[in-house]
Coordinates of C-alpha atoms and ligand atoms in Angstrom, one line a residue:
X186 CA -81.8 40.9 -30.7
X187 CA -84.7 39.4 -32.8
X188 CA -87.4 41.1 -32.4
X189 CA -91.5 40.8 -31.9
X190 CA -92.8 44.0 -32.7
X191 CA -90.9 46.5 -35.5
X192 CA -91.9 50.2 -35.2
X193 CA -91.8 52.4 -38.3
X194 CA -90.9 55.9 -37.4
X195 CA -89.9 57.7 -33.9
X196 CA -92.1 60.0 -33.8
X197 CA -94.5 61.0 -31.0
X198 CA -96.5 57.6 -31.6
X199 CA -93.9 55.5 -32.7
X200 CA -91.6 56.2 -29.6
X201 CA -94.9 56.0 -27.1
X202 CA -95.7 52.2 -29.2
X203 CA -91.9 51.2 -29.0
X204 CA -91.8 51.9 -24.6
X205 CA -95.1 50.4 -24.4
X206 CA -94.1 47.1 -26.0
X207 CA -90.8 47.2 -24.1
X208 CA -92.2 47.5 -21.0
X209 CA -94.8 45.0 -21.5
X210 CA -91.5 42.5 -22.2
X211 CA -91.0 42.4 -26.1
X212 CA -88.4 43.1 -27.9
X213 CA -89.2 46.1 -30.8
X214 CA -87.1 47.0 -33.7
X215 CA -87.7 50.7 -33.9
X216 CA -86.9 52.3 -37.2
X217 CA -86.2 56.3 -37.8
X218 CA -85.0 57.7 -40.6
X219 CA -83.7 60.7 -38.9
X220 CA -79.9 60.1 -38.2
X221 CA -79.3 58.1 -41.4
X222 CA -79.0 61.0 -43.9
X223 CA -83.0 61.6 -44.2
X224 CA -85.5 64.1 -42.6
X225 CA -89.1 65.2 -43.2
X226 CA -89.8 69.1 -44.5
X227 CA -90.8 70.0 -40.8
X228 CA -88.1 68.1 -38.4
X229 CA -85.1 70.2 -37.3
X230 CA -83.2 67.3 -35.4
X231 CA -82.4 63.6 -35.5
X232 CA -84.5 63.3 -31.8
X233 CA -87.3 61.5 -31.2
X234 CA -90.4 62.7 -30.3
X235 CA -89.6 66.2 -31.7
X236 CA -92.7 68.7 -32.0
X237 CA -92.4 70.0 -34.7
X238 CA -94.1 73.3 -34.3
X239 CA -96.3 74.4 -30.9
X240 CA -94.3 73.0 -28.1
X241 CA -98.1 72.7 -25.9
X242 CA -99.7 69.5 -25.0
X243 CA -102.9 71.6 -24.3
X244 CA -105.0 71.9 -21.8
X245 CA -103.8 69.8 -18.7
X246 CA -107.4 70.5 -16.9
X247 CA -108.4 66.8 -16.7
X248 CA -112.0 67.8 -15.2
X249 CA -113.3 70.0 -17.8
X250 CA -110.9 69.7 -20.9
X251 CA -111.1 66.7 -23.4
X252 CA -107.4 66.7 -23.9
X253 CA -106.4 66.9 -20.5
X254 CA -108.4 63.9 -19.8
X255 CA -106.6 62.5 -22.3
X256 CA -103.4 63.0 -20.7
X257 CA -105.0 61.6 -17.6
X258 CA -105.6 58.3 -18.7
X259 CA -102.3 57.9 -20.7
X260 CA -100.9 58.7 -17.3
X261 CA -102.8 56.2 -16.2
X262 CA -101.4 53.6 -18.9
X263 CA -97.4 54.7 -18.1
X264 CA -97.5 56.9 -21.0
X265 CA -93.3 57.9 -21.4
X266 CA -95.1 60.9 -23.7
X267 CA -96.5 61.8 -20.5
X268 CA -93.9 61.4 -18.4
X269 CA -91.3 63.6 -20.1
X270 CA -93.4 66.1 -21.0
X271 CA -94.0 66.4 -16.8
X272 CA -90.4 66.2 -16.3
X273 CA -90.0 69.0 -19.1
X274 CA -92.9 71.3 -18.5
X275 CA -92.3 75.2 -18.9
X276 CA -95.2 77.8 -17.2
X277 CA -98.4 77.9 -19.6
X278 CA -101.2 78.4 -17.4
X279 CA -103.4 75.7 -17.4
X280 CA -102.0 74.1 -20.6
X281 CA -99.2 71.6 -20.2
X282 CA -96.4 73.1 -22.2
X283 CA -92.6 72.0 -22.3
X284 CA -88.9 72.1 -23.2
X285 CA -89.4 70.8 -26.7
X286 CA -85.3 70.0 -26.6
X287 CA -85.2 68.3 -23.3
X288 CA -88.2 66.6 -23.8
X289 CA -87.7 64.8 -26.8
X290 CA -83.7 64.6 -25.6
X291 CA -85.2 62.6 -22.5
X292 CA -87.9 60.5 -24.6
X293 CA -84.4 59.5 -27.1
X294 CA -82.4 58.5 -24.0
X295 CA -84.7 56.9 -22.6
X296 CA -85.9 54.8 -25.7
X297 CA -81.9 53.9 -26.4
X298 CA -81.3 52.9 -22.9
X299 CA -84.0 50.2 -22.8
X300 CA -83.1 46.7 -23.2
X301 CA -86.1 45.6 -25.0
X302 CA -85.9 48.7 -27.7
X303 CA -83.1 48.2 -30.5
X304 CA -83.1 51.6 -32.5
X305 CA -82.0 51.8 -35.8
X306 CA -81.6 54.7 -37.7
X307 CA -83.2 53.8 -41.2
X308 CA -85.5 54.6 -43.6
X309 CA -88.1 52.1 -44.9
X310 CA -89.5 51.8 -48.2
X311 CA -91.5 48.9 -48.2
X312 CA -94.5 47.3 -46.2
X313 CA -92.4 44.4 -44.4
X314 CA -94.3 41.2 -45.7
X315 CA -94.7 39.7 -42.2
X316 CA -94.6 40.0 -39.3
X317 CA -96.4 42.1 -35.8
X318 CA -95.2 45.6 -37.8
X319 CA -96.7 49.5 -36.7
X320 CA -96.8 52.3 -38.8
X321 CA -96.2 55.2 -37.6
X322 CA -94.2 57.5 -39.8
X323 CA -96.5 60.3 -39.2
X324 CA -98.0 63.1 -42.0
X325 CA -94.5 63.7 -43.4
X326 CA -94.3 59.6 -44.5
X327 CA -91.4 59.3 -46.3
X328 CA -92.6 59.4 -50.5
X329 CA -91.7 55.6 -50.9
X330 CA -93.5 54.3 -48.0
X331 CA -95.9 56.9 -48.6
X332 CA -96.7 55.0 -52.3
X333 CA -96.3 51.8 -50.5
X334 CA -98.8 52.1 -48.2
X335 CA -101.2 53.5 -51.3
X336 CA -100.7 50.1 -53.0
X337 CA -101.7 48.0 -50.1
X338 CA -104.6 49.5 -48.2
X339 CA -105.9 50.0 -52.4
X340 CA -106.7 54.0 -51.6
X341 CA -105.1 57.2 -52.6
X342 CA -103.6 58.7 -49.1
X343 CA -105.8 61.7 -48.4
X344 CA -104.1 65.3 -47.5
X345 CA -104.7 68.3 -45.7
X346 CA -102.1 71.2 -45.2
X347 CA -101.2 72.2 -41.6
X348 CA -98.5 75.3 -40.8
X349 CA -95.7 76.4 -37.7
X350 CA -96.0 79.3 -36.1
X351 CA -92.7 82.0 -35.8
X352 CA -90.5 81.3 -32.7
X353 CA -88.9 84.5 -31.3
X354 CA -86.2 85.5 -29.1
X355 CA -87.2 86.9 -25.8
X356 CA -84.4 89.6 -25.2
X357 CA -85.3 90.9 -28.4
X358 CA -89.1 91.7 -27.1
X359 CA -89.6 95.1 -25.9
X360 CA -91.6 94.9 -22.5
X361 CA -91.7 98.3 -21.7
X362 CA -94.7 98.0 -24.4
X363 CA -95.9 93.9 -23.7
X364 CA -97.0 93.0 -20.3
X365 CA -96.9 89.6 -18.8
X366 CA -100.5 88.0 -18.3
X367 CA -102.8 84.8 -18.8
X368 CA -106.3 85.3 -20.0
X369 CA -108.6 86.0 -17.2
X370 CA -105.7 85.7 -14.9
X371 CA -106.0 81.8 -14.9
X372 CA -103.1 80.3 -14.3
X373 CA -99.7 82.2 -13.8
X374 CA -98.9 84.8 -15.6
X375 CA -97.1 82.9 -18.1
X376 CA -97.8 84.8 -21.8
X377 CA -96.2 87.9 -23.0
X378 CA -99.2 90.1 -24.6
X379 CA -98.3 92.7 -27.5
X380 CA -101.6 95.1 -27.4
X381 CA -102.8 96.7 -30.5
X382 CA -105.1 99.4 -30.7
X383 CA -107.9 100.1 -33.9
X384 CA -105.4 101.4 -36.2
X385 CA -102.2 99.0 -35.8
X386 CA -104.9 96.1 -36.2
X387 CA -106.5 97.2 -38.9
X388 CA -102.9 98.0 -40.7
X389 CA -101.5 94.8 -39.6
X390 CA -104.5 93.2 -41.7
X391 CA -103.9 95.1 -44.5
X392 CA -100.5 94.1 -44.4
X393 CA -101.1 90.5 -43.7
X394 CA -103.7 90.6 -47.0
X395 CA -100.9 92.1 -49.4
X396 CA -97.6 90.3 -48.1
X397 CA -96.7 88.0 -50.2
X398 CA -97.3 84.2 -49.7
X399 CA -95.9 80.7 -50.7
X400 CA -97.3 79.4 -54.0
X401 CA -99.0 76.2 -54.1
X402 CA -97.8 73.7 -56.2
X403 CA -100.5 72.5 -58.8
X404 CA -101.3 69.1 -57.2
X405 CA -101.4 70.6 -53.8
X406 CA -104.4 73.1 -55.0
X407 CA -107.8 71.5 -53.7
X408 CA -106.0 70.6 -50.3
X409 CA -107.6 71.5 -47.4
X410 CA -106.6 73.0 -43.6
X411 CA -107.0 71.3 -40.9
X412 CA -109.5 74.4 -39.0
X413 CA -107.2 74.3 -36.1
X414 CA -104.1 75.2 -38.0
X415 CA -105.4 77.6 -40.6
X416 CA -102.5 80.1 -41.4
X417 CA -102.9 83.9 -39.8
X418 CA -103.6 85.7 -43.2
X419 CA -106.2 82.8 -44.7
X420 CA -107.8 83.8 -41.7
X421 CA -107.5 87.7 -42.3
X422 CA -108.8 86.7 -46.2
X423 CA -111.8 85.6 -44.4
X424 CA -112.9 89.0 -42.7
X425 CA -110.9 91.8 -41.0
X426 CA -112.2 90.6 -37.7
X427 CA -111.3 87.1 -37.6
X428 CA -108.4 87.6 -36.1
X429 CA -110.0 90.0 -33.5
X430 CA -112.2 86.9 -32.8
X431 CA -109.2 84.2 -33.2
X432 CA -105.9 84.5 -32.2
X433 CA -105.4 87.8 -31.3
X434 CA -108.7 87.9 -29.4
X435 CA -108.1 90.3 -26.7
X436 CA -110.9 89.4 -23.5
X437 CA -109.8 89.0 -20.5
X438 CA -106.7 90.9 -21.0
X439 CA -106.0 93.6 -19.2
X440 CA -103.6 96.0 -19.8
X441 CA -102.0 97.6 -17.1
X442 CA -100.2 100.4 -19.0
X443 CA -103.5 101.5 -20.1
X444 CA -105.5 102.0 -16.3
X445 CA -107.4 104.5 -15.3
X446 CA -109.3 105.4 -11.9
X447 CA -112.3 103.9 -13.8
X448 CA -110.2 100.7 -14.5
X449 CA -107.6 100.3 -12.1
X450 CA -106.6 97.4 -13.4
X451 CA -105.9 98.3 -17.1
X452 CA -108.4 97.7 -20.2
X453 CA -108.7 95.5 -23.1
X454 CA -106.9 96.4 -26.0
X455 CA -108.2 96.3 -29.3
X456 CA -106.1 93.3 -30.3
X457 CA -103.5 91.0 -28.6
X458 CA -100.9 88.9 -29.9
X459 CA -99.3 86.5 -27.2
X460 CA -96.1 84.2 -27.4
X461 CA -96.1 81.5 -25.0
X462 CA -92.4 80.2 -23.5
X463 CA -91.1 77.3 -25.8
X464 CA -87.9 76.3 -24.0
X465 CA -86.7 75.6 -20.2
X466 CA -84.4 78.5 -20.2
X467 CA -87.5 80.8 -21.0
X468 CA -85.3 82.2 -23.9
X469 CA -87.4 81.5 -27.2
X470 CA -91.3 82.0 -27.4
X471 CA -93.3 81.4 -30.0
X472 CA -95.9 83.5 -31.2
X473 CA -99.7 82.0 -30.2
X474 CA -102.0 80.9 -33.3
X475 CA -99.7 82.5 -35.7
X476 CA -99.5 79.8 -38.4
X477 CA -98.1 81.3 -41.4
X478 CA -97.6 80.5 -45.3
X479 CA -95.9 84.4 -46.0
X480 CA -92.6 84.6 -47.6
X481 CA -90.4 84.8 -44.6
X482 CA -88.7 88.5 -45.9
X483 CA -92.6 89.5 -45.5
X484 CA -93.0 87.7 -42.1
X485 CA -90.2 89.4 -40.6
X486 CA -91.7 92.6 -42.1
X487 CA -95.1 92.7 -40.9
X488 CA -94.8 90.5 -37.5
X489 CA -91.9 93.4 -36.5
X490 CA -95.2 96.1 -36.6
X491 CA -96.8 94.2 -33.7
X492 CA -95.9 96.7 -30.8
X493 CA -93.2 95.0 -28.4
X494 CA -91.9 92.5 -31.7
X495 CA -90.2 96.1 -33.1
X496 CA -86.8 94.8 -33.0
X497 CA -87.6 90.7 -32.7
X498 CA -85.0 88.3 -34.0
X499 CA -86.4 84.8 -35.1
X500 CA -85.5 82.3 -34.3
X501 CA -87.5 80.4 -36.5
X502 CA -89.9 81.5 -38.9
X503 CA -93.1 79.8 -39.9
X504 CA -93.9 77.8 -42.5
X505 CA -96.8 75.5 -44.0
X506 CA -96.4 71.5 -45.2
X507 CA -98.8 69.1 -47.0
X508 CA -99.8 66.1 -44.5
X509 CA -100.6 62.3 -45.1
X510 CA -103.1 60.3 -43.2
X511 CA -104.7 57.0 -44.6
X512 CA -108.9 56.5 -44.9
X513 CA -109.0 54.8 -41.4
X514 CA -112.6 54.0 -40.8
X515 CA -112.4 52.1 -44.3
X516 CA -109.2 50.5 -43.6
X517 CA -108.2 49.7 -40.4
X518 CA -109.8 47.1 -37.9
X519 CA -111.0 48.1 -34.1
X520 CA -107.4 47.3 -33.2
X521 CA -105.5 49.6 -35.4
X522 CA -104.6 46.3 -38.1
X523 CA -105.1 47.1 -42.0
X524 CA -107.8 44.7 -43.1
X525 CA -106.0 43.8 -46.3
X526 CA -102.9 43.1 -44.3
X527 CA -103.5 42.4 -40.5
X528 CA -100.2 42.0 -39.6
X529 CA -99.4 45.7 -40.3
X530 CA -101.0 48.4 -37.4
X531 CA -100.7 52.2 -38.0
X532 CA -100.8 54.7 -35.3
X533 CA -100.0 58.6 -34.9
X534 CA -101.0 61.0 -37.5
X535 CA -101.0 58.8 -40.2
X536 CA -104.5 57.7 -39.0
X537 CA -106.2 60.8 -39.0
X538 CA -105.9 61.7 -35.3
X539 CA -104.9 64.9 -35.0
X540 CA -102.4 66.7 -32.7
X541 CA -99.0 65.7 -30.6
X542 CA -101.4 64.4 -27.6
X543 CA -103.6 62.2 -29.9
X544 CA -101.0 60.9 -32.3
X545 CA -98.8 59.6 -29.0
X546 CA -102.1 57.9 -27.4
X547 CA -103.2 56.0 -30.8
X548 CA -99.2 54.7 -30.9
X549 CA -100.3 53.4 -27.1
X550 CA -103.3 51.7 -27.8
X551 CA -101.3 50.3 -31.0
X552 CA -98.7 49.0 -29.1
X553 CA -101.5 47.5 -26.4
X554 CA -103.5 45.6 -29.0
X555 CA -100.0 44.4 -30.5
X556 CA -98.8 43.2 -26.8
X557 CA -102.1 41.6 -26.3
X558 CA -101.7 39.4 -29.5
X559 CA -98.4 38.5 -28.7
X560 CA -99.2 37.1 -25.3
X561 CA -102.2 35.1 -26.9
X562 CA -104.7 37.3 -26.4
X563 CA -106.9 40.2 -26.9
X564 CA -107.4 43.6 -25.7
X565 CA -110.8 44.8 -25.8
X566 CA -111.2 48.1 -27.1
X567 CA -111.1 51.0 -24.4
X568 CA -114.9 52.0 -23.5
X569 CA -116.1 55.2 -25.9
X570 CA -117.1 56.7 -22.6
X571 CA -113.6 57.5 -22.2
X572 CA -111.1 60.1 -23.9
X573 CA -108.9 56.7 -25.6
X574 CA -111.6 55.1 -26.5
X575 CA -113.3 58.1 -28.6
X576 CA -111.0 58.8 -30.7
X577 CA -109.7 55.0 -31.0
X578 CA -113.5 54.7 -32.4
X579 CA -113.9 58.0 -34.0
X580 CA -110.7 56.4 -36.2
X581 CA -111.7 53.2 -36.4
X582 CA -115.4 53.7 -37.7
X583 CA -116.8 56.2 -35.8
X584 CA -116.5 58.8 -38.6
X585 CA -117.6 58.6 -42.3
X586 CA -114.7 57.4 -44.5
X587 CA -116.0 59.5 -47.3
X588 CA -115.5 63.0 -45.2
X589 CA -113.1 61.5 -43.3
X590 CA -110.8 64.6 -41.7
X591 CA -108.3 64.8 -39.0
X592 CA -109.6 65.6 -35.8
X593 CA -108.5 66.3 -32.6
X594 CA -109.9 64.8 -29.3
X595 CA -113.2 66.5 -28.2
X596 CA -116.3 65.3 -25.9
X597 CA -118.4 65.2 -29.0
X598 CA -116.7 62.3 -29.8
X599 CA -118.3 60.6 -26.8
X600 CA -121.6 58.8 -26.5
X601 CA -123.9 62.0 -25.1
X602 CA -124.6 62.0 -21.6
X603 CA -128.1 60.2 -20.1
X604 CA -130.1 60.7 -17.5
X605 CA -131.6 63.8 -16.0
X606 CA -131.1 67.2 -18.0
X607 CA -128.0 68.5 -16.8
X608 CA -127.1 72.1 -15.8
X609 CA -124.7 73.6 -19.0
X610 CA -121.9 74.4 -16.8
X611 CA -121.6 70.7 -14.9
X612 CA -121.7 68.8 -18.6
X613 CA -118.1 68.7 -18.9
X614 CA -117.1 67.7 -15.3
X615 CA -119.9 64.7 -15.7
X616 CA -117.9 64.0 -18.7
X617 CA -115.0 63.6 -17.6
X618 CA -116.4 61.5 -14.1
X619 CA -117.9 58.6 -16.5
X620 CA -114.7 58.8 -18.3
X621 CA -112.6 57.8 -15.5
X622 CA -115.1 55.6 -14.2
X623 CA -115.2 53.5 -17.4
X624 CA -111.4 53.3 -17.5
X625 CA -110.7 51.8 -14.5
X626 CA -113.5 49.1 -15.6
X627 CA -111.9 48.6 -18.3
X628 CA -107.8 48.6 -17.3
X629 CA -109.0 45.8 -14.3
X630 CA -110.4 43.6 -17.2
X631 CA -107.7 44.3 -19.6
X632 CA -105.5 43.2 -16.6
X633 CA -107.6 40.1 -15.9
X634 CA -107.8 39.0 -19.6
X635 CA -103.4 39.5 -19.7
X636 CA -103.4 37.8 -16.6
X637 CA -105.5 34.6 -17.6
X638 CA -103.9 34.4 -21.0
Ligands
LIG275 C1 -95.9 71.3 -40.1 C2 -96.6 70.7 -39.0 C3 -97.0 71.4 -37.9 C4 -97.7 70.8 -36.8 N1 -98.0 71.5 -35.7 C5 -98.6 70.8 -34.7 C6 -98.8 71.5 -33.4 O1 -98.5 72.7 -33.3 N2 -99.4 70.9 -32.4 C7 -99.7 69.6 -32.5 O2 -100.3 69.0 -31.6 N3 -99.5 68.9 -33.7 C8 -98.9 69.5 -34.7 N4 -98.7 68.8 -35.9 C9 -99.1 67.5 -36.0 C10 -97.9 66.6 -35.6 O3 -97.1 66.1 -36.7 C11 -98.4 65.5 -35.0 O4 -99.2 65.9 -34.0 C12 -97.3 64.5 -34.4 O5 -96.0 64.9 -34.6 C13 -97.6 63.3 -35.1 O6 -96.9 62.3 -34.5 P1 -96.5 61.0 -35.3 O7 -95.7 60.2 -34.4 O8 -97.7 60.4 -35.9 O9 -95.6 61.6 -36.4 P2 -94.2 62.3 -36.3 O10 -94.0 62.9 -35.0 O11 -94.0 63.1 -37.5 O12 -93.2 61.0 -36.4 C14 -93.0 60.3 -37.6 C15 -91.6 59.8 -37.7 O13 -91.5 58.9 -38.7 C16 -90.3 59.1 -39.4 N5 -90.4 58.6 -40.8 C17 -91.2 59.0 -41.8 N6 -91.1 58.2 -42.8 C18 -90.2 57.2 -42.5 C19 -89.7 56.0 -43.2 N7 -90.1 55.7 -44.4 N8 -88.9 55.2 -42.5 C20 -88.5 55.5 -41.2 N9 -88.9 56.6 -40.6 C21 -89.8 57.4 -41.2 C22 -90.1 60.6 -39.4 O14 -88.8 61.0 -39.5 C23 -90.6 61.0 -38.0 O15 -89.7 61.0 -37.0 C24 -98.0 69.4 -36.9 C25 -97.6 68.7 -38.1 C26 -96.9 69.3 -39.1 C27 -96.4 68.5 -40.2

């Protein structure tokens, strides 16, 4: 099969671009290295689509949550992120969480079964010199593309560090001390809560400031986090109630082992750590927030003090690699091209966009503008009212190439509401109203311009 489109890299974006394209009617060469003899520092298998750390999509709340009108309207555009992540979902509240096995097993079967999709497991070295081409190899970019890509877009790939959180083994949890619960009682009760009072916390910081953690290598010195995915004890380094105020923030949860006539219900503990479900058979949960650069012999060591994780067996422990993502607002055109070479789009991570959700809706609007070119025409960008077209235009000039740093998808990103002053609580909701509004404008004229084309 010759093909019209080749796809670099089946990751989240690349695998979203590749169905995209297919189901529009071209035929896409999708390239992986995974399954050839190659991996990245953070993959564990040769599947598409893996997640690589958090197995959460984030909030599915699509009136009052940026990300879960995200997911809206890539449900909206036949997202197959979308639709296997629904298929796959495990209880999390209000957040859409899943099977990270079966959904990136169902995203791989699903990309190998389609007639338009030829996958080939390979690694790529080189920019290919022509033809429609996406880029979407993600922050781990293999080192020879990696340099590649330096050479043609005539700028030093920026970096940022970002970290996994420990996955443990439920029947090694102790629940006669954790309780099942979801903050404020939203949602099911779907997280497993570890309560600490004043003196475990404060020794669990202490520890967390003297266990020892991963060197940097020299060059990787001056690298920033991404704020989202700062590991547990940079965050301890900052204060000793950080935490209290971060990841192990304890409102809304009440303990029932600790009620009293006063508070039937249970109080607050001190400090909570939560693990959230990461698999379908409920039998692995990872630990909430708890990003971590400590020597694993030390992680083991301190995370078994958190009352409940006494006797937990891991069955992965964290870890922290260096990420790749290009100067987009400098480089790249409204539809995702490289200026100095418009036959070659990127999309996922690589751009800047941050986060599983983002990095599979940027692959989307890749493969879009790429279908629209191939049938003769041209897809105008998605309106900034909406949750695509932010961060398409946060990425695509929006920000400041100078400061230029990954970021997830947020309503600041969107032109600020007009109009009468509106009430604080009801700003979200009239977000998320002009959103949708704006993309069912824009997906009839998309289909109008594809249609006269
Ligand atoms: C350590 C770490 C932890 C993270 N944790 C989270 C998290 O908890 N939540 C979240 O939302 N996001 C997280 N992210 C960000 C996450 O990587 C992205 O959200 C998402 O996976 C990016 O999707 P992508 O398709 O751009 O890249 P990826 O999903 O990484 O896919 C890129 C693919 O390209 C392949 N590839 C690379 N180079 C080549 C080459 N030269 N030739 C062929 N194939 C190639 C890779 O094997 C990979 O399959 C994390 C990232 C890292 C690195």
């Amino acid at each position: 099969m010759t093909h019209q489109v080749h796809i670099i890299g089946g990751g989240l974006a690349g695998s979203e671009a590749a169905w995209q394209l297919a189901e529009a009617g071209h035929k896409v060469r999708l390239s992986e290295m995974r399954g050839s003899g190659d991996t990245t520092a953070a993959h564990d298998s040769d599947r598409l689509a893996e997640m690589v750390c958090s197995n959460s999509f984030r909030s599915d709340d699509a009136t009052a949550n940026a990300v879960g009108l995200l997911h809206q309207e890539m449900r909206a555009l036949g997202s197959l992120v979308m639709t296997a992540a629904e298929i796959h979902k495990v209880p999390a509240g209000s957040a859409l969480a899943v099977d990270r096995e079966g959904f990136a097993d169902e995203i791989t079967r699903r990309i190998e079964a389609h007639p338009n999709i030829t996958l080939v497991r390979e690694r790529i070295d080189a920019l290919p010199a022509t033809g429609s081409t996406i880029i979407a190899t993600g922050p781990l970019t293999a080192p020879g593309l990696a340099a590649a890509i330096a050479v043609a877009a005539g700028s030093d790939a920026l970096a940022f560090f970002d970290a996994i959180a420990p996955i443990v083994h439920r029947d090694s949890i102790d629940m006669g001390i954790c309780w099942m619960a979801a903050r404020w009682d939203k949602g099911g009760k779907d997280y497993i809560n570890c309560p600490m009072d004043k003196s475990q916390y404060d020794a669990f910081i202490a520890a967390l400031n003297a266990g020892e953690k991963t060197e940097f290598k020299e060059w990787e010195r001056d690298t920033p986090y991404f704020e989202g995915c700062m590991p547990i004890e940079v965050m301890a380094e900052c204060g000793p109630e950080t935490l209290r105020f971060g990841p192990m923030k304890p409102v809304g949860l009440d303990n029932p082992r600790d009620s009293s006539p006063e508070y039937p219900n249970g109080r607050w503990p001190h400090a909570v750590v939560q693990l959230r479900q990461d698999n379908a058979l409920a039998t692995l949960w990872n630990i909430v927030g708890f990003q971590t650069k400590l020597k694993h012999a030390d992680q083991m060591r301190i995370f078994r003090t958190i009352p409940g994780l006494h006797g937990a067996e891991f069955a992965r422990l964290g870890g922290i690699h260096r990420n790749s993502f290009i100067r987009s607002p400098e480089l790249l055109d409204p539809e995702l091209r490289l200026k100095a070479l418009p036959h070659i789009r990127f999309a996922g991570q690589i751009t800047g966009c941050e986060g599983y959700v983002e990095s599979a809706a940027i692959g989307l609007l890749a493969a879009r503008f790429a279908a629209a070119e191939i049938a003769g025409s041209t897809l105008a960008a998605p309106p900034l009212e909406t949750a695509l077209g932010a961060l398409l235009g946060h990425i695509t000039g929006g920000a400041t190439a100078e400061t230029y740093q990954p970021m997830n998808i947020n309503f600041g990103l969107m032109p600020p509401l007009t109009g009468p002053k509106v009430k604080k609580g009801d700003r979200k909701r009239m977000y998320t109203d002009r959103a949708r509004e704006e993309l069912g404008k824009w997906l009839t004229d998309a289909n109008q311009t594809l249609e006269s084309a």
